[in-house]
XYZ file of C-alpha atoms in Angstrom:
144
model
C 124.256 143.980 167.364
C 121.403 145.906 168.886
C 123.746 147.485 171.414
C 125.953 148.854 168.637
C 123.026 150.296 166.667
C 121.579 151.802 169.862
C 124.945 153.397 170.631
C 125.164 154.839 167.071
C 121.671 156.306 167.434
C 122.620 158.029 170.693
C 125.782 159.468 169.131
C 123.897 160.686 166.046
C 121.116 162.160 168.224
C 123.720 164.110 170.249
C 125.432 165.381 167.070
C 122.114 166.482 165.542
C 121.109 168.266 168.784
C 124.393 170.186 168.709
C 123.858 171.144 165.080
C 120.250 172.162 165.837
C 121.281 174.446 168.721
C 123.973 176.063 166.542
C 121.539 176.675 163.681
C 118.918 178.188 166.022
C 121.485 180.563 167.539
C 122.604 181.672 164.059
C 118.987 182.275 163.000
C 118.337 184.393 166.097
C 121.457 186.457 165.453
C 120.439 186.925 161.796
C 117.010 188.200 162.869
C 118.149 190.585 165.597
C 121.718 191.406 164.579
C 124.465 192.308 166.967
C 123.385 194.803 169.605
C 125.619 197.889 169.940
C 127.661 198.203 173.124
C 126.583 200.521 175.909
C 129.154 203.251 175.415
C 128.887 206.897 176.437
C 129.503 207.946 172.804
C 126.258 206.400 171.527
C 123.383 208.756 170.817
C 120.282 207.249 172.371
C 117.398 208.945 174.108
C 116.571 212.631 174.376
C 119.171 215.245 173.401
C 120.732 217.269 176.215
C 118.795 220.373 177.351
C 121.282 222.827 175.799
C 121.075 221.139 172.362
C 119.976 223.521 169.573
C 118.278 221.880 166.615
C 119.272 223.281 163.242
C 117.759 223.083 159.788
C 119.212 223.689 156.347
C 117.845 226.354 154.003
C 119.287 225.770 150.549
C 118.637 226.918 147.046
C 119.890 228.380 143.792
C 119.859 232.025 142.694
C 119.503 232.723 138.963
C 118.954 235.753 136.755
C 115.326 235.923 135.596
C 116.247 237.333 132.204
C 118.946 234.816 131.215
C 118.377 231.908 133.601
C 122.107 231.800 134.395
C 123.267 231.213 137.981
C 124.512 234.301 139.831
C 127.794 234.183 141.751
C 128.339 236.191 144.951
C 124.744 236.930 145.981
C 124.436 237.307 149.761
C 121.623 235.263 151.308
C 120.929 235.932 154.987
C 118.503 235.141 157.813
C 118.283 237.023 161.114
C 117.189 234.933 164.102
C 117.114 236.415 167.607
C 119.566 239.215 166.756
C 122.026 236.779 165.150
C 122.575 236.975 161.411
C 123.299 233.798 159.481
C 124.524 234.412 155.941
C 126.161 232.727 152.990
C 127.218 233.795 149.483
C 126.273 231.842 146.393
C 128.948 229.818 144.629
C 129.699 229.813 140.880
C 126.615 227.633 140.308
C 124.384 230.075 142.216
C 123.970 227.564 145.059
C 123.757 228.461 148.754
C 123.154 226.533 151.960
C 122.461 227.997 155.411
C 122.277 226.128 158.727
C 119.986 227.998 161.112
C 118.154 227.179 164.373
C 114.672 225.727 163.915
C 111.708 228.104 164.137
C 108.270 228.509 162.514
C 108.946 231.456 160.159
C 112.154 232.708 158.504
C 112.829 236.074 156.817
C 115.226 235.318 153.967
C 117.049 238.375 152.552
C 118.692 238.094 149.110
C 120.972 240.970 148.060
C 123.640 241.744 145.479
C 126.630 243.018 147.451
C 129.302 243.081 144.737
C 127.616 245.562 142.384
C 127.956 245.036 138.654
C 130.638 242.336 138.978
C 128.177 239.535 138.177
C 126.567 240.935 134.979
C 124.581 243.740 136.583
C 123.176 245.076 139.824
C 120.292 242.896 140.969
C 117.279 244.054 143.005
C 117.197 243.106 146.663
C 114.476 240.628 147.717
C 112.979 239.480 151.001
C 111.206 236.129 151.241
C 109.110 234.804 154.104
C 109.565 231.048 154.521
C 107.599 228.721 156.733
C 109.290 225.764 158.392
C 107.780 223.313 155.853
C 109.214 225.337 152.929
C 112.762 224.566 154.077
C 112.515 220.876 153.138
C 112.806 221.613 149.416
C 115.481 223.403 147.410
C 114.530 227.019 146.652
C 114.847 228.497 143.161
C 115.204 232.270 143.403
C 115.051 234.444 140.299
C 116.439 237.979 140.466
C 115.718 240.999 138.235
C 118.365 243.530 137.184
C 117.916 247.097 138.466
C 117.548 249.594 135.687
């Protein structure tokens, strides 16, 4: 009788060891996840030397008098003799992607004349790099 109980203990001990190893491996995978494969398409490490970092300058242009958004306003930035520009949409929203630098000269001008409820005065804003992290609200006055 003791031989049978000893044999059952050995079998149960082996089964519980197997279950224990399986549970430990699942816990380790849950903690660390599945590591991504080493493929050339993955983006790890430093960017290549010819990589140009860009930043977004975005905002809304409204009329100061009415508070309504202005459609068709041209917003531009000149960086190293290259002009980046965008026109506002029907909600007065614009978004420019430009190379990163410390200071930006933002030029806001009405290029379509009186089409959008009047001719608005041209403006020039100086933005620092930290100012580009928030959405700009630009109010424009009508020329009289």
